[in-house]
Coordinates of C-alpha atoms in Angstrom, one line a residue:
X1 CA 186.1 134.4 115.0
X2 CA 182.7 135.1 117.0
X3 CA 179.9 132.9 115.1
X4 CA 177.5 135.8 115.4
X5 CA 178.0 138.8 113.7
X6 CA 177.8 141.8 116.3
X7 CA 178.8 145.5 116.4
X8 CA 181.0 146.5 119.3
X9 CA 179.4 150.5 118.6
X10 CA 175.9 148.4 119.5
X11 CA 177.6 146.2 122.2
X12 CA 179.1 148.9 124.3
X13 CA 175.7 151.3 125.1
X14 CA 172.7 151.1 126.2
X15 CA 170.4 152.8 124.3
X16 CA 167.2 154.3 125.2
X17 CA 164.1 152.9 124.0
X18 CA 160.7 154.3 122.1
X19 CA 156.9 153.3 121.6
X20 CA 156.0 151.8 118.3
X21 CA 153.3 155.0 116.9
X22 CA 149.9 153.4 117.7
X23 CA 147.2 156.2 116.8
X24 CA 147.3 159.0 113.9
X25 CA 149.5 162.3 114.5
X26 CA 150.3 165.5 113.2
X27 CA 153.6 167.4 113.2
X28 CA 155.2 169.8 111.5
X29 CA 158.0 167.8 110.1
X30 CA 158.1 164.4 109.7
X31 CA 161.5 162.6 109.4
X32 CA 161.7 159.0 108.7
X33 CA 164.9 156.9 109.7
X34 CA 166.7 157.0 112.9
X35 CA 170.4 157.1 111.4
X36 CA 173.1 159.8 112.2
X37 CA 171.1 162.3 109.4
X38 CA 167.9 161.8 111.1
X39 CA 168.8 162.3 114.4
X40 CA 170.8 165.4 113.4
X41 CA 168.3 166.7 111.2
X42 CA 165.5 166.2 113.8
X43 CA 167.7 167.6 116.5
X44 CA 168.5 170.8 114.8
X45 CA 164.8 171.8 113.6
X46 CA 163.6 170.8 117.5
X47 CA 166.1 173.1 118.7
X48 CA 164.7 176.0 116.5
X49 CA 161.2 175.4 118.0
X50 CA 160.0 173.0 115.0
X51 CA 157.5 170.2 116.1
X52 CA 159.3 167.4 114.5
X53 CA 158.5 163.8 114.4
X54 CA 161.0 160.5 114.6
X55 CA 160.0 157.3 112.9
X56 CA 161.8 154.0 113.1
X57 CA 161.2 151.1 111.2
X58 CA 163.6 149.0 114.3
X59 CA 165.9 150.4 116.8
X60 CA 167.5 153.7 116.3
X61 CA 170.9 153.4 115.5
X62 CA 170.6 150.2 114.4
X63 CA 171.5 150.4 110.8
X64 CA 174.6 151.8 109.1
X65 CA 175.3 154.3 111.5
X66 CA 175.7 151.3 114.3
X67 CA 177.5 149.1 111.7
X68 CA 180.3 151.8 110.9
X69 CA 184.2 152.3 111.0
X70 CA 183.0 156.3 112.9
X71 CA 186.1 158.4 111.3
X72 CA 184.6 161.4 110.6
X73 CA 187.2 162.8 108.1
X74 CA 186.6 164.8 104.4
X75 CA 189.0 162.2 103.2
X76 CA 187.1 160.1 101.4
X77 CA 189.4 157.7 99.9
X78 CA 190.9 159.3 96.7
X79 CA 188.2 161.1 95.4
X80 CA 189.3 165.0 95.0
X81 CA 190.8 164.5 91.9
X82 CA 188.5 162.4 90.4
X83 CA 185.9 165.7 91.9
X84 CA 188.0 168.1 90.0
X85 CA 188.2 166.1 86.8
X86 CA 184.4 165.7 86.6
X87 CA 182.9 168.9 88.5
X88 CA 185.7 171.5 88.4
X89 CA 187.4 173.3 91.0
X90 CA 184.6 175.0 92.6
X91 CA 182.6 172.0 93.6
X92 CA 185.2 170.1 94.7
X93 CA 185.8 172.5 97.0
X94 CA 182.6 172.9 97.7
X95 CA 182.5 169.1 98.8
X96 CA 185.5 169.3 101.3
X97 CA 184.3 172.5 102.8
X98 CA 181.0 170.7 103.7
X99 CA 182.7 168.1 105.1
X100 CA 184.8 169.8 106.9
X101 CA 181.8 171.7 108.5
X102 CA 180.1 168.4 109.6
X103 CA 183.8 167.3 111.2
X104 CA 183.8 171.0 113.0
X105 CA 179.9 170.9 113.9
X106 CA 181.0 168.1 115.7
X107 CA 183.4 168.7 117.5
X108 CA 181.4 171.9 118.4
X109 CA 178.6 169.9 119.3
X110 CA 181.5 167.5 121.9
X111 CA 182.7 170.6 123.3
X112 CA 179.3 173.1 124.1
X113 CA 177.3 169.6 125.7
X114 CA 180.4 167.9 127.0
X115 CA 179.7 164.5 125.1
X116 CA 181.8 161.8 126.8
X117 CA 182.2 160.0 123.1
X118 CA 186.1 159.0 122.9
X119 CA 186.7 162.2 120.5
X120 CA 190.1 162.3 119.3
X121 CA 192.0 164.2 116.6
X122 CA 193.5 162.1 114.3
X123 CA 195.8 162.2 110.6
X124 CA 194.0 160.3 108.4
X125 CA 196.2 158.2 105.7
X126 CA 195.7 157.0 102.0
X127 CA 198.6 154.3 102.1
X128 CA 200.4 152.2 99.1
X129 CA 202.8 149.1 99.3
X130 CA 202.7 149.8 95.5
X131 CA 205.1 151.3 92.5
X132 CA 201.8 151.7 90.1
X133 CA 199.5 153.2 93.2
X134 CA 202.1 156.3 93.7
X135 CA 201.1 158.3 90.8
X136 CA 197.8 158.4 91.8
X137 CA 198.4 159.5 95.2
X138 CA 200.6 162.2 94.1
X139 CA 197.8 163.8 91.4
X140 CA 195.5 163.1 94.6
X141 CA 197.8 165.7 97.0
X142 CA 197.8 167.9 93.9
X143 CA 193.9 168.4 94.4
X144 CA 194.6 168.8 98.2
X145 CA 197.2 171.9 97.1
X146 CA 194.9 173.4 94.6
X147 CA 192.0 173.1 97.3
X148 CA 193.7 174.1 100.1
X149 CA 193.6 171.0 101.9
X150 CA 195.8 170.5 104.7
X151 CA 197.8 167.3 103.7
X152 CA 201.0 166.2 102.6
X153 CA 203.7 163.4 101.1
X154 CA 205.1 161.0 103.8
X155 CA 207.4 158.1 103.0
X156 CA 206.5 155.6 106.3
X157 CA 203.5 155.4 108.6
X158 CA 202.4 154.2 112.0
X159 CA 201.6 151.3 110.5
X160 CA 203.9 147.9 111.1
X161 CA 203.7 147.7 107.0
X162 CA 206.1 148.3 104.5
X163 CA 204.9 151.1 102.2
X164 CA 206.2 153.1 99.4
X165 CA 204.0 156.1 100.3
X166 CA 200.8 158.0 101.5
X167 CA 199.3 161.2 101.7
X168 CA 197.9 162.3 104.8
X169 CA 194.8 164.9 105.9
X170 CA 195.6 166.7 108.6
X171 CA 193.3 167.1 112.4
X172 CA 190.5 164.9 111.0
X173 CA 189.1 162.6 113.7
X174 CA 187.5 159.8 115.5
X175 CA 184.7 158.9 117.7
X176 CA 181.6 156.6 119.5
X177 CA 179.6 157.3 117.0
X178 CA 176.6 156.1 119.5
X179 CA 177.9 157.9 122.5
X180 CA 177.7 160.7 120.2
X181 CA 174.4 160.3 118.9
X182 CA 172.4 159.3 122.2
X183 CA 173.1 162.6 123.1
X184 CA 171.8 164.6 120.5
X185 CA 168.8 161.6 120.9
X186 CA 168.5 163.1 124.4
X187 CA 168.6 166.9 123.3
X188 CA 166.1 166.3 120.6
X189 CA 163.6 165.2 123.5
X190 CA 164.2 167.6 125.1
X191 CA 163.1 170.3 122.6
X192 CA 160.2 168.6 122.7
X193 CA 160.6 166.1 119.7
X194 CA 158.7 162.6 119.5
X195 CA 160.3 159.4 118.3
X196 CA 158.6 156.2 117.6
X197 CA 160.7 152.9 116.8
X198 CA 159.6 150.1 115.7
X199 CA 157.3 151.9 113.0
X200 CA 157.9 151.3 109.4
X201 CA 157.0 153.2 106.8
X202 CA 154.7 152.2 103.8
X203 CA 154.8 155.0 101.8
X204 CA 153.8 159.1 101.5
X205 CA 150.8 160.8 100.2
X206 CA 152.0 163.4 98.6
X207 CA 150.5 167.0 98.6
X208 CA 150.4 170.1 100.3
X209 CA 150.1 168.4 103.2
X210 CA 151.7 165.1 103.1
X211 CA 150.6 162.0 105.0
X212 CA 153.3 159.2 105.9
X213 CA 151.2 156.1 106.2
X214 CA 153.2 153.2 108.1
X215 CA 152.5 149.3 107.9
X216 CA 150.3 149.3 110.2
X217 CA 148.0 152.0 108.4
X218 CA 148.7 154.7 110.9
X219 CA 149.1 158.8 109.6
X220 CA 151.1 161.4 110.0
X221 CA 150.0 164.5 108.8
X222 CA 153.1 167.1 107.9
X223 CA 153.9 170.2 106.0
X224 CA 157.2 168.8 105.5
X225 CA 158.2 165.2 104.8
X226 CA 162.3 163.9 105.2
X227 CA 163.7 161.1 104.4
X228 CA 166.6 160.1 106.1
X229 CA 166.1 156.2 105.8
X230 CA 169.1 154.4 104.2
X231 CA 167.2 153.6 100.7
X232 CA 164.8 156.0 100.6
X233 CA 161.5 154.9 101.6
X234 CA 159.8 156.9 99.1
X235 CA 161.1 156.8 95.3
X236 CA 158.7 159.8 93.4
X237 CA 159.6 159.0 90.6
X238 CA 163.0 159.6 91.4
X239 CA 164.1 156.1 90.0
X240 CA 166.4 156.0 93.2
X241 CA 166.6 152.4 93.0
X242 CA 168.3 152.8 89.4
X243 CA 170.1 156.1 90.3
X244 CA 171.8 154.0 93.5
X245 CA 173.9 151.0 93.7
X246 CA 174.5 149.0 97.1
X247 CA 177.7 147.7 98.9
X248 CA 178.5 145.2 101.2
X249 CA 181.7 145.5 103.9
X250 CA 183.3 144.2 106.3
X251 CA 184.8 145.3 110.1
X252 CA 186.2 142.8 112.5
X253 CA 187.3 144.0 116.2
X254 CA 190.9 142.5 117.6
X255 CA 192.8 143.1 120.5
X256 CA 196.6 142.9 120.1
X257 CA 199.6 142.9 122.5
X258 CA 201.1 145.7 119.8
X259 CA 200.7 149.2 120.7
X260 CA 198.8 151.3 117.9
X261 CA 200.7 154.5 117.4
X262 CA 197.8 156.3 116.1
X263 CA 196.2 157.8 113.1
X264 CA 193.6 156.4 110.5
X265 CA 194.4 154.4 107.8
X266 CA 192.9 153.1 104.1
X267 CA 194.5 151.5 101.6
X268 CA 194.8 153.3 97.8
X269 CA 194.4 149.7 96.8
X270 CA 191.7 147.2 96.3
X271 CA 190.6 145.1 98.5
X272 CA 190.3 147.9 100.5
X273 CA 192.1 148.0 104.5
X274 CA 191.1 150.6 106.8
X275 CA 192.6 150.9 110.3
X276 CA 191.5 153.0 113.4
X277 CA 191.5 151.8 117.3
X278 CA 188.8 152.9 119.7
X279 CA 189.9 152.7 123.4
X280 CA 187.9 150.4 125.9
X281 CA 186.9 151.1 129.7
X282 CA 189.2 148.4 130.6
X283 CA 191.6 150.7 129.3
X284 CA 192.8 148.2 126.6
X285 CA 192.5 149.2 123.4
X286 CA 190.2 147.4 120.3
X287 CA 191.6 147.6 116.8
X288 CA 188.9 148.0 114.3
X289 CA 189.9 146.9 110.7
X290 CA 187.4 146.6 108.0
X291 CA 187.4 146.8 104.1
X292 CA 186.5 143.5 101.2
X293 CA 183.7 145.8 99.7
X294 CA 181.3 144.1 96.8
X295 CA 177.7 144.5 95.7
X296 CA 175.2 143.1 97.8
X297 CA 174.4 139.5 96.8
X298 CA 177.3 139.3 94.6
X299 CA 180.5 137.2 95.1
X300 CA 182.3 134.7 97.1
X301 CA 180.6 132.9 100.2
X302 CA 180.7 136.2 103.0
X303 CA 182.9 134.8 105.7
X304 CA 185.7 134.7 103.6
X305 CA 185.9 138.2 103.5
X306 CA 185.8 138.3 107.3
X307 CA 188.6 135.7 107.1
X308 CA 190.4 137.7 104.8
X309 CA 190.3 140.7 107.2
X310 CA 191.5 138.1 110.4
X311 CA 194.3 137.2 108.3
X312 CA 196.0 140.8 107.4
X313 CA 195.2 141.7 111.3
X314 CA 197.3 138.6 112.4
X315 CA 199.9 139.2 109.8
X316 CA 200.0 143.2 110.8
X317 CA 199.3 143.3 114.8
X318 CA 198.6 139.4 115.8
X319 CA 195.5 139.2 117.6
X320 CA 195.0 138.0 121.2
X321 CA 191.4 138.0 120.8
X322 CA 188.8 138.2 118.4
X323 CA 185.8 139.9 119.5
X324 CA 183.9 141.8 117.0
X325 CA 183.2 141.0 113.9
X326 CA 179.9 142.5 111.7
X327 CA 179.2 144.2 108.3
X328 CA 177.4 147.4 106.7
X329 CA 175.8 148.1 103.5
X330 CA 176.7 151.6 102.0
X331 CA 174.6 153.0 99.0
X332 CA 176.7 154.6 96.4
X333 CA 175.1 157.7 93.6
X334 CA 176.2 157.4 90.3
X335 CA 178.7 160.3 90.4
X336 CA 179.7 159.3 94.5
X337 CA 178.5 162.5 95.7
X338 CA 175.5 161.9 98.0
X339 CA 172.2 162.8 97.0
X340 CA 170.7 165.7 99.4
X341 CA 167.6 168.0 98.7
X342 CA 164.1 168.0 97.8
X343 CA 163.3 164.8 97.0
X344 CA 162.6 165.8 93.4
X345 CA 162.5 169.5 91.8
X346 CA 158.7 170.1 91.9
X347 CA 158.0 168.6 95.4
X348 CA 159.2 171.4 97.6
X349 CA 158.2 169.9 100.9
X350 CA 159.6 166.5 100.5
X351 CA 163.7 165.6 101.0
X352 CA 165.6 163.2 100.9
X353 CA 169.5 162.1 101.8
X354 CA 171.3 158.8 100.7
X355 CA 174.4 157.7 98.8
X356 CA 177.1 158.3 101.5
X357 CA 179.7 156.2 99.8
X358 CA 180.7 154.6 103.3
X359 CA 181.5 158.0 104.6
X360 CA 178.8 159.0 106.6
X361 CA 179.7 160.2 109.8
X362 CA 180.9 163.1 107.3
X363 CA 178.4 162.8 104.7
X364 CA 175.5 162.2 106.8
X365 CA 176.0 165.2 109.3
X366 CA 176.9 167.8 105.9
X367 CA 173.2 166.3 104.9
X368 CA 171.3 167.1 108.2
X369 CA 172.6 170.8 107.8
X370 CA 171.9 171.9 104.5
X371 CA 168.3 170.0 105.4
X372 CA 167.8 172.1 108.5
X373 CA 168.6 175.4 106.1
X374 CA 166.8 173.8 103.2
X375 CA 163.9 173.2 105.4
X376 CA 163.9 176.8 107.2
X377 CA 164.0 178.9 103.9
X378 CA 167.9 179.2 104.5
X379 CA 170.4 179.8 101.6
X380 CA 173.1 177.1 102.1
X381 CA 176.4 176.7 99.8
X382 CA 175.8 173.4 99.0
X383 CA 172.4 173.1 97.9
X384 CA 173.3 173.2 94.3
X385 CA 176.0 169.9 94.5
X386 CA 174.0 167.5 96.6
X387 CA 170.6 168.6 94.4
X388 CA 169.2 164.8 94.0
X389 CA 168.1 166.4 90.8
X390 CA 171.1 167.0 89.6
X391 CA 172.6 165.1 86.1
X392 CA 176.0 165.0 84.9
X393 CA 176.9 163.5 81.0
X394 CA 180.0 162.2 82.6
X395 CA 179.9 159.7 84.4
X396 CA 175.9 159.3 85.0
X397 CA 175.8 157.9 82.0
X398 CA 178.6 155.3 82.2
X399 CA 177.3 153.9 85.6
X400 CA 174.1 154.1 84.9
X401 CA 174.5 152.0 82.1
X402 CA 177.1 149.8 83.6
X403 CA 174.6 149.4 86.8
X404 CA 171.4 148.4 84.9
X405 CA 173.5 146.0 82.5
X406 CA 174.7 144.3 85.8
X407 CA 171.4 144.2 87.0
X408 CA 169.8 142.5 84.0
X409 CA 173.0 139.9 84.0
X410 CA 171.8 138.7 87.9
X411 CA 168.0 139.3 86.4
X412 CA 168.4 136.5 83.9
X413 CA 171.2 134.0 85.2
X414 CA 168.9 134.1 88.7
X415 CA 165.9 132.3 86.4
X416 CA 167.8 130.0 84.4
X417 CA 169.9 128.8 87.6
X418 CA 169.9 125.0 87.8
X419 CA 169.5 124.2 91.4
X420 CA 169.8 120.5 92.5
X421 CA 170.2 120.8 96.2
X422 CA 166.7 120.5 98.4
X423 CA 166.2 121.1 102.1
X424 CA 166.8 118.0 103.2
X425 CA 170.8 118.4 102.5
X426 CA 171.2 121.3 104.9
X427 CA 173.0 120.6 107.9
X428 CA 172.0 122.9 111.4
X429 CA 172.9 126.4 110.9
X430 CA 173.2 126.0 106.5
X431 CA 171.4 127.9 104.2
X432 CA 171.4 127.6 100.5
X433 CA 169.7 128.0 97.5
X434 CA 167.4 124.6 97.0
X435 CA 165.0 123.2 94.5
X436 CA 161.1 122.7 96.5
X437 CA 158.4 121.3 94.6
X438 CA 160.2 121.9 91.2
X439 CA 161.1 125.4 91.7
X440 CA 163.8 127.6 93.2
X441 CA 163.8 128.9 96.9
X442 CA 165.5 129.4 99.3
X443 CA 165.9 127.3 103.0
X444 CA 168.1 127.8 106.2
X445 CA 167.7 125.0 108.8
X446 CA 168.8 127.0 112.2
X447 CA 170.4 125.5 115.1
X448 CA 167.7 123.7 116.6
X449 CA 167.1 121.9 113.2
X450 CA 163.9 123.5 112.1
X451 CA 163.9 124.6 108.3
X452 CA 162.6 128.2 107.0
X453 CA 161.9 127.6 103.4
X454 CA 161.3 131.1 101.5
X455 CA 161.0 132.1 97.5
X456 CA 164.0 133.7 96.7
X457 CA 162.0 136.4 94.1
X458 CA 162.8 139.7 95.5
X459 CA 159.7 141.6 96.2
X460 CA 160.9 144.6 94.9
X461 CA 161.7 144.0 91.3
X462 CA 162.0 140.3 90.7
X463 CA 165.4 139.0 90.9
X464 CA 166.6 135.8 92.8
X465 CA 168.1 136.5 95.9
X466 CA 171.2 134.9 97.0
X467 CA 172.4 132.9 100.7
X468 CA 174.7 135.2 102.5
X469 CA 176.3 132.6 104.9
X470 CA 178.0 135.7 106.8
X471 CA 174.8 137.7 108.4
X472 CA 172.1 134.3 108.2
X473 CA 170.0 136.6 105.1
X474 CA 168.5 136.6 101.9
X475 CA 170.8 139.3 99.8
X476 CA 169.4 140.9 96.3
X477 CA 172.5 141.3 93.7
X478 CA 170.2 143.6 91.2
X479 CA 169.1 146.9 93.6
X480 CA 170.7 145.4 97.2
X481 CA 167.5 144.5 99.1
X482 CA 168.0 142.4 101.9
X483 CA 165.7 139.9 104.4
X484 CA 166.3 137.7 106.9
X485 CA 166.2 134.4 107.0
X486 CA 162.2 134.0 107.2
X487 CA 162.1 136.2 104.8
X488 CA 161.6 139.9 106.5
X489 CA 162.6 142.7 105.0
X490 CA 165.9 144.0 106.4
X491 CA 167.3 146.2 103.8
X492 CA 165.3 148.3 101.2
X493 CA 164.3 148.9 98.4
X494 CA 161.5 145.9 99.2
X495 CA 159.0 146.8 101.1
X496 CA 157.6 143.3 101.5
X497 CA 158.5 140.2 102.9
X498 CA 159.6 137.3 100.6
X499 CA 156.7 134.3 100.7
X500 CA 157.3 131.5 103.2
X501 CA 156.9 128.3 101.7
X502 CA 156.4 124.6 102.8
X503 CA 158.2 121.4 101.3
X504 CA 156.1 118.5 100.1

C-alpha cells in the first residue's frame, strides 16, 4: 500500500496554475469553488459574454472532484424507487432526465472541442451475491420501467464474482474527469473569465450588490454571488450545516495481470464496492475500486478501510501493484437529492449547489446548468426539485432528527472522553488524541520527530475532533469539518484554524 495517500486523477496532469487575488475587483458574477460545478457554471456564463469571476481557496481541482471514482451515470445506487416512494413519479423522473442531460452535455462537450479525456460508453451495474438484496433490485428495475429507463435483469456479470443478480443502466459512461475539466478551465479563459487560486473565502455581504470578502480582507463586488464550494461557504440562515451530513470513502488504484471486460460496477450491499478501470499511457490498464463509506470522524482507525478494499481487489483480480490509494468526502441532503438554487427564497442573487451524494460528475454538471439558466432569467425543468428551499415531512424530518441526535451523542462523549495518552508516547509519523497540561488535544509527531500539538475543539461548533490515521488530519464527527495536522482548515464548515498549543 503507498504510505501517502495520492489521487492518480491529480497524479496523471498537469494543471495550470492561477494568482492568489491581491487587490479588490468587480465582476458580474462571482463563483466561489473551483470543483466540476464551478468550472462548468463559470464556463457557461463566460461563453454567453458574462464577466465571471473564479475563486479558490487551494488548487482547482483539488477537492472532490480530483478525489473521485469519474462515472458519470444517472445511476445512483438504488435510489429511483426510493424517489418515487417519497416524491412521486414526476420528480423522479425529473431527476434522471437531469442527469442524463449532464451525462449528454458531456459527451457533447467531448465531441464539439475534441477533449482527449479517455471517454468511454459504459453499462453501469447494481450487483448482489445475496438472496435478501434481490427483491430490492427487482422493485428498483420496476422504477427504471415506469421511468423509461433503459435497463434491465441480468443473471452474471463481467465481474470474476459469483452473483445472484443485477440490474444494469444502459450507455452511461466514464471519463478523466481532469482531462475533461482543464479544458473547459481553458475555454473559460478564453471567454475572458478570471480565476484566482489560492484565495479563500471569509464570508458575503449580502445586498443588492454583494461583496465576497476573502481571508485576506480583499472584495469582490457582484450582482450575482455562486456558491459552488463543497460546504457552502456562506450558510444565510440556511442552517446548511444541520440540513447536510458528511461522508468519508475510500478508492485504491491496482494493476492486475486479469483482463477487465468492462462496465461499471457497485454493490446493492453495504460496505459498498464500486469497480471501473481507466486505461494508462503505458497502455496498461489501472483498476479503480473504492467504497467503506462512514461519517467523517466516526469509526474504525481509516486504513483499515483501505485495507479492506486491498483485500476484495486481491481476492477478485490479484494485484501486481498497488499504486493509488486516496479518499473523498461527499456531503449528503437530508432527502439525497442535491441542493441547487438561490441560496435561500428571498436572496435572488445568491446560489448555491452541494449534497451530491458521491455522484457528482452527474450531479455536479445537472447543477452548473440549471445555475447558468437560473442565473440568466431562464426557465429550467428542474428548478423546482433541486430548490434548497424546498421541505419534505418524509423523510426531512427523520434525518434531520436522526443527524442532530448523532451530533449531540459525539458533542457530549467528545467532553467527557478520558484521555491518558500524552505526546511523549507517539512514535514518528503517530497521531492521537493526548492529555497536555490537564486537558484534551490533539498531537502528531511527523517523520522527522517534531510534535504539532493542536486543541481538538472544532472551530465551527465545538465538538472534539478525532485522529484520522489514513489522510494525517484532524476529522469533526458532528458537521464533518476537517484540518490538517497543524491544525488548518481543510474541509468546511470551519472557517478557522484549530489553536496550536505547546506542552509543558
Amino acid at each position: 500500500m503507498p504510505e501517502l495517500p495520492e489521487s492518480y486523477w491529480r497524479d496523471s496532469i498537469s494543471l495550470p496554475s492561477f494568482p492568489k487575488l491581491s487587490n479588490d475587483i468587480e465582476a458580474e458574477i462571482g463563483i466561489v469553488g473551483g470543483g466540476i460545478s464551478g468550472i462548468t457554471t463559470a464556463y457557461l456564463l463566460a461563453k454567453e459574454g458574462l464577466n465571471v469571476v473564479l475563486l479558490e481557496a487551494g488548487e482547482l481541482l483539488n477537492g472532490t472532484t480530483g478525489h473521485t471514482t469519474a462515472k458519470i451515470t444517472a445511476q445512483h445506487d438504488i435510489i429511483y424507487d426510493e424517489l418515487i416512494s417519497h416524491f412521486g413519479e414526476e420528480k423522479a423522473r425529473l431527476y434522471y432526465k437531469a442527469n442524463d442531460e449532464a451525462l449528454q452535455f458531456i459527451k457533447r462537450m467531448v465531441e464539439e472541442h475534441e477533449i482527449d479525456c479517455d471517454l468511454s460508453e459504459q453499462d453501469a451495474y447494481i450487483y448482489t451475491d445475496q438472496e435478501t438484496s434481490i427483491p430490492k433490485l427487482e422493485k428498483e428495475l420496476e422504477a427504471y420501467r415506469t421511468l423509461g429507463i433503459n435497463g434491465e435483469w441480468v443473471e452474471q456479470i463481467a465481474l470474476p464474482i459469483p452473483i445472484k443478480g443485477a440490474i444494469v443502466m444502459k450507455k452511461q459512461a466514464q471519463f478523466h474527469p481532469l482531462k475533461y475539466l482543464n479544458k473547459l478551465v481553458q475555454l473559460f479563459v478564453q471567454h475572458g473569465g478570471k480565476i484566482y487560486e489560492q484565495t479563500t473565502v471569509n464570508t458575503v455581504e449580502e445586498g443588492d450588490k454583494p461583496v465576497i470578502v476573502t481571508k485576506d480582507n480583499h472584495r469582490v463586488t457582484c450582482q450575482q454571488v455562486v456558491s459552488c464550494s463543497h460546504f457552502p461557504f456562506h450558510d444565510g440562515m440556511s442552517l446548511y450545516f444541520a440540513r447536510l451530513h458528511s461522508e468519508r470513502s475510500y478508492v485504491i488504484g491496482v494493476k492486475s495481470d486479469k483482463h477487465y471486460l468492462g462496465g461499471m460496477y457497485i454493490s446493492a450491499e453495504d460496505p459498498k464496492r464500486s469497480v471501473r478501470s481507466t486505461p494508462l499511457s503505458t497502455g496498461e490498464e489501472l483498476l479503480i475500486i473504492s467504497g467503506e463509506s462512514h461519517k467523517t470522524g466516526q469509526g474504525i482507525c481509516t486504513i483499515k478501510h483501505y485495507e479492506a478494499l486491498e483485500t476484495f481487489a486481491n481476492q477478485t483480480f490479484g494485484i501486481n501493484e498497488f499504486s493509488y490509494r486516496w479518499s473523498t468526502q461527499d456531503l449528503v441532503t437530508l432527502d439525497k437529492v442535491p441542493y441547487v438554487g438561490h441560496m435561500t427564497s428571498d436572496k435572488p442573487n445568491m446560489y448555491v449547489a452541494t449534497g451530491y451524494r458521491k455522484w457528482g460528475m452527474s450531479n455536479g454538471t445537472a447543477a452548473a446548468l440549471l445555475l447558468s439558466d437560473l442565473i440568466r432569467g431562464k426557465e429550467n425543468p428542474y428548478q423546482e426539485l433541486y430548490s434548497p428551499s424546498r421541505f419534505h415531512a418524509d423523510p426531512d424530518i427523520k434525518t434531520f432528527l436522526v443527524q442532530n441526535v448523532d451530533v449531540a451523542k459525539h458533542l457530549i462523549e467528545g467532553k467527557l472522553e478520558f484521555v491518558r495518552k500524552t505526546p511523549e508516547d507517539l512514535e514518528n509519523d503517530e497521531g492521537s488524541v493526548v492529555t497536555v497540561n490537564g486537558k484534551r488535544a490533539g498531537a502528531y509527531r511527523d517523520d522527522k520527530g517534531m510534535l504539532h500539538i493542536v486543541d481538538t475543539t472544532c472551530t465551527h461548533m465545538g465538538c472534539e475532533v478525532e485522529w484520522n490515521h489514513g489522510e494525517r488530519s484532524w476529522d469533526c464527527p458532528c458537521h464533518g469539518s476537517r484540518f490538517s495536522y497543524d491544525g488548518e482548515v481543510l474541509e468546511g464548515p470551519a472557517k478557522r484554524p484549530l489553536p496550536k498549543l505547546t506542552s509543558s
